[in-house]
Short mmCIF file of N, CA and C in Angstrom, two decimals:
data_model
loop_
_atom_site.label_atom_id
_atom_site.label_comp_id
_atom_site.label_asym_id
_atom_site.label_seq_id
_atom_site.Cartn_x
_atom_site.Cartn_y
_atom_site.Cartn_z
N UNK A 1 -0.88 85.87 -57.16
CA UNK A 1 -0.46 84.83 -56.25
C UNK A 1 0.20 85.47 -55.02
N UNK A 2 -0.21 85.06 -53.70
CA UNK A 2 0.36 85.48 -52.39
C UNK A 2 1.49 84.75 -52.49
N UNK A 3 2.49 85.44 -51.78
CA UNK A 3 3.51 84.05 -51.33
C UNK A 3 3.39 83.96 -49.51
N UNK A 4 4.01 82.26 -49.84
CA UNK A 4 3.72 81.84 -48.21
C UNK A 4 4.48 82.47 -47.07
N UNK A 5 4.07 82.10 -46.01
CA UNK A 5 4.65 83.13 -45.00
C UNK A 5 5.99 81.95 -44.56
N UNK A 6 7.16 82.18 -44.00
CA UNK A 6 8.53 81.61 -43.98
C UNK A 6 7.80 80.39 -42.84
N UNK A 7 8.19 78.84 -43.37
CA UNK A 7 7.91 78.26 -42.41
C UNK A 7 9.44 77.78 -41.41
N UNK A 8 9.33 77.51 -40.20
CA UNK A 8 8.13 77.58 -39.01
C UNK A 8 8.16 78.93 -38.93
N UNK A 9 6.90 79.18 -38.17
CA UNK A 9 6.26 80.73 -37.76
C UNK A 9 6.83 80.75 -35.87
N UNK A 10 6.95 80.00 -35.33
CA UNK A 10 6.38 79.60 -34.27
C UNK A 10 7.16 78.29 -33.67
N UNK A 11 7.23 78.35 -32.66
CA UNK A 11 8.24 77.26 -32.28
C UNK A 11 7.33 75.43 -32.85
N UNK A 12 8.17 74.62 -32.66
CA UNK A 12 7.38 73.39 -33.53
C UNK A 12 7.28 72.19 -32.25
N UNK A 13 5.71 71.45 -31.94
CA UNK A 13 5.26 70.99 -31.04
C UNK A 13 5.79 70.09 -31.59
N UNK A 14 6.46 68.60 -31.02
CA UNK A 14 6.65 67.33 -31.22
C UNK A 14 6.27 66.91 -29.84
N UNK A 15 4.73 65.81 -30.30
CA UNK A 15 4.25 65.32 -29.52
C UNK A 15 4.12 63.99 -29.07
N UNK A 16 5.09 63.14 -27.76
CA UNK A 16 5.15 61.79 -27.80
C UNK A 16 4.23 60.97 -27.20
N UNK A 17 3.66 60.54 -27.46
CA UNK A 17 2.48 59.56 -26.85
C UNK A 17 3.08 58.27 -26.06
N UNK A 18 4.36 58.22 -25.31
CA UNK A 18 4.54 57.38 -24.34
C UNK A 18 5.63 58.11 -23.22
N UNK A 19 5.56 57.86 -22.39
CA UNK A 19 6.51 58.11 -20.90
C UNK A 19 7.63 58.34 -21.01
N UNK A 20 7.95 59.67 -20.79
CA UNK A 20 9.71 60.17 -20.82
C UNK A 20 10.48 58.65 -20.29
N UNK A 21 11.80 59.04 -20.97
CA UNK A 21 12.95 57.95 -20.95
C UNK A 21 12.47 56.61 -22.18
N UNK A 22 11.29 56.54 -22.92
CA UNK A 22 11.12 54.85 -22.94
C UNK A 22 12.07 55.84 -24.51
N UNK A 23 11.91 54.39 -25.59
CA UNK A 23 13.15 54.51 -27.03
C UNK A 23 12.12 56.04 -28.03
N UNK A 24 10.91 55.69 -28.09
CA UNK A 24 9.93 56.99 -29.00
C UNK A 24 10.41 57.99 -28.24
N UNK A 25 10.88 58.46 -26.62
CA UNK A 25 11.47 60.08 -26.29
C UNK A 25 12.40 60.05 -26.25
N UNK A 26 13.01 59.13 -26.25
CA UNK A 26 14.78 59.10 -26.40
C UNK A 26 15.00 59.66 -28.35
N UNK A 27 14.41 59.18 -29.07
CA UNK A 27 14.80 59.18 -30.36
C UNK A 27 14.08 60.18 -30.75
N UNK A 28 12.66 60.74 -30.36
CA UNK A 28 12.79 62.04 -30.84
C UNK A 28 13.68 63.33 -30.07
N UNK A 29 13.78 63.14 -29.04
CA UNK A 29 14.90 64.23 -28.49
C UNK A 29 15.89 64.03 -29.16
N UNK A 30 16.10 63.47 -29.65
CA UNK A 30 17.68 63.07 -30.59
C UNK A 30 17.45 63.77 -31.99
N UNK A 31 16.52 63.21 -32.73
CA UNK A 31 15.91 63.85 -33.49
C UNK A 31 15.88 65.47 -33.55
N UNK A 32 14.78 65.57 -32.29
CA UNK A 32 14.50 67.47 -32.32
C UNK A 32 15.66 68.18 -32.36
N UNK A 33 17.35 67.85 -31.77
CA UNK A 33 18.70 68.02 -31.11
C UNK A 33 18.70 68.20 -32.58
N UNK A 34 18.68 67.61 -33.69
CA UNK A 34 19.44 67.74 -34.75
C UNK A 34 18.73 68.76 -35.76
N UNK A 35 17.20 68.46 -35.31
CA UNK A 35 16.34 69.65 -36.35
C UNK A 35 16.45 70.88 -35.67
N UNK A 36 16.40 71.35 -34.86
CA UNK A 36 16.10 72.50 -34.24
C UNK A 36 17.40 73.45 -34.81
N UNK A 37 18.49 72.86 -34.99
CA UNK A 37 19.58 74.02 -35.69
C UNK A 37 19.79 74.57 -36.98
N UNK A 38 18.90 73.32 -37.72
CA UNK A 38 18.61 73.72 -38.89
C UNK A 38 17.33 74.66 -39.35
N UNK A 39 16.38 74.72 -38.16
CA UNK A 39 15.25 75.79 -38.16
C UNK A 39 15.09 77.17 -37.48
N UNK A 40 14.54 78.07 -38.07
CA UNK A 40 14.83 79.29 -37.27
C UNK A 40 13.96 79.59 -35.72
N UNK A 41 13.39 78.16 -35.67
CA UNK A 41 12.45 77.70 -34.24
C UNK A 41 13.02 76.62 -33.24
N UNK A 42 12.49 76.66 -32.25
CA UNK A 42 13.24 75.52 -31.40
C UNK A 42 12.05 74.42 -31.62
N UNK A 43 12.51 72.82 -31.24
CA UNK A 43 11.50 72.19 -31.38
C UNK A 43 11.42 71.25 -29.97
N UNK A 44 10.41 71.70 -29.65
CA UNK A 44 9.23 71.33 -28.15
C UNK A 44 9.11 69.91 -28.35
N UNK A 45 9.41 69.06 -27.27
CA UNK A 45 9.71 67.66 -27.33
C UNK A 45 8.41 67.40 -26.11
N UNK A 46 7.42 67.24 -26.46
CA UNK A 46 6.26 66.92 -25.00
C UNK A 46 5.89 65.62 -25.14
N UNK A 47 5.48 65.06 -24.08
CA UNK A 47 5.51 63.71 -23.96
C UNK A 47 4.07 63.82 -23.10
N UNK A 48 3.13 63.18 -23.88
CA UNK A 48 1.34 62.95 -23.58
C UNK A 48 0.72 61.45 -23.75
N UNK A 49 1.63 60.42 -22.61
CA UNK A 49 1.58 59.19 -22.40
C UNK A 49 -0.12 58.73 -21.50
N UNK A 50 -0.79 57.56 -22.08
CA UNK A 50 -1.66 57.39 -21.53
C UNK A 50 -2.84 57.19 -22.88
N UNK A 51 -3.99 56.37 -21.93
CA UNK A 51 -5.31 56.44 -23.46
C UNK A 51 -5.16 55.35 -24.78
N UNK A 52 -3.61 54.58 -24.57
CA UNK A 52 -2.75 54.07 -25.90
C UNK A 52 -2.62 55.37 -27.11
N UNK A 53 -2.07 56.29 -26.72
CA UNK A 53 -1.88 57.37 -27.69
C UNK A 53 -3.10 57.78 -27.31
N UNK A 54 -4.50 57.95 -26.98
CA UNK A 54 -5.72 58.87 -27.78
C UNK A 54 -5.14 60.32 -27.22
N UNK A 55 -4.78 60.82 -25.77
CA UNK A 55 -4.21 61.81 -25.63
C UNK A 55 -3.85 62.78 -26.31
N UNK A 56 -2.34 62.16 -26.79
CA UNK A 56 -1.44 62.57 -27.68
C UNK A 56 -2.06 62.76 -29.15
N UNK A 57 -3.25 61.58 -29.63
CA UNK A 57 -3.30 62.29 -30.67
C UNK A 57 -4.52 62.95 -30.88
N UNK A 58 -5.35 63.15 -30.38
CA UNK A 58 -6.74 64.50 -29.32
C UNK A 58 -5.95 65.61 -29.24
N UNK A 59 -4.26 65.87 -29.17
CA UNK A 59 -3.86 67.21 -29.23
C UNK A 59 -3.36 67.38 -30.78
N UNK A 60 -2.74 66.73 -31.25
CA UNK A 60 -2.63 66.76 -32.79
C UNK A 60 -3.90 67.20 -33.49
N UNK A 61 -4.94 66.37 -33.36
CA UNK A 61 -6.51 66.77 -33.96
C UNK A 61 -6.76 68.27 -33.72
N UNK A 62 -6.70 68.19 -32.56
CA UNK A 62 -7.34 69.73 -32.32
C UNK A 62 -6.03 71.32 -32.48
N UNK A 63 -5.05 70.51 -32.83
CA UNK A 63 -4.20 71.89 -33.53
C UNK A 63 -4.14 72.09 -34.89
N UNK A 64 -3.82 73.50 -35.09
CA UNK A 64 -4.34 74.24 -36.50
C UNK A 64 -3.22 73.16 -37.25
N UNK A 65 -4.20 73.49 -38.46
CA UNK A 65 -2.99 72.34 -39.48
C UNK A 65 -2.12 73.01 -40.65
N UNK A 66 -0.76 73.75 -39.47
CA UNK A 66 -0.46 74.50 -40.47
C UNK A 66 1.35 74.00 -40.08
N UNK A 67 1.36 72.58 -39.69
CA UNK A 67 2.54 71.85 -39.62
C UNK A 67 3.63 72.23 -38.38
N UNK A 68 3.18 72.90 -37.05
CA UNK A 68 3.50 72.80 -36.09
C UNK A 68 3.80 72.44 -35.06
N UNK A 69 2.84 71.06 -35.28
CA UNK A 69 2.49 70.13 -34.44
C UNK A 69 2.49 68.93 -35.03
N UNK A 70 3.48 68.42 -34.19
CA UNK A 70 3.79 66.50 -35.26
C UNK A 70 3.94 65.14 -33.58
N UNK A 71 3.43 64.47 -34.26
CA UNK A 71 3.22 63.33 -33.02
C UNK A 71 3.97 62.28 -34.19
N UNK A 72 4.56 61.26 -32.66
CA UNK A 72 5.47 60.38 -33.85
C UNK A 72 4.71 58.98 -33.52
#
């Protein structure tokens, strides 16, 4: 048996699918503020408004799925 490699590897994408300031980027910046000290990564708060989400979640799809990348 391998063992797993320490997660996060890599800083951690949180991806919002509506327009800085509205309550979904207010509450995950609040959010990321509280996870990020508990991880040995910072966590990336991007905001990919537009499409009704398809954007935002067209970048989720197409990143590796190894839990780096979270859309709320």
């Amino acid at each position: 048996a391998q063992a797993q490699p320490a997660w996060p590897e890599r800083p951690i994408r949180w991806v919002v699918p509506f327009p800085p300031a509205g309550t979904a980027d207010i509450l995950s910046r609040l959010m990321a503020e509280r996870l990020a000290p508990r991880l040995p990564q910072p966590v990336v708060v991007e905001n990919r408004a537009g499409a009704g989400g398809t954007l935002a979640a067209d970048i989720i799809a197409k990143a590796r799925g190894d839990a780096h990348a979270v859309m709320v």
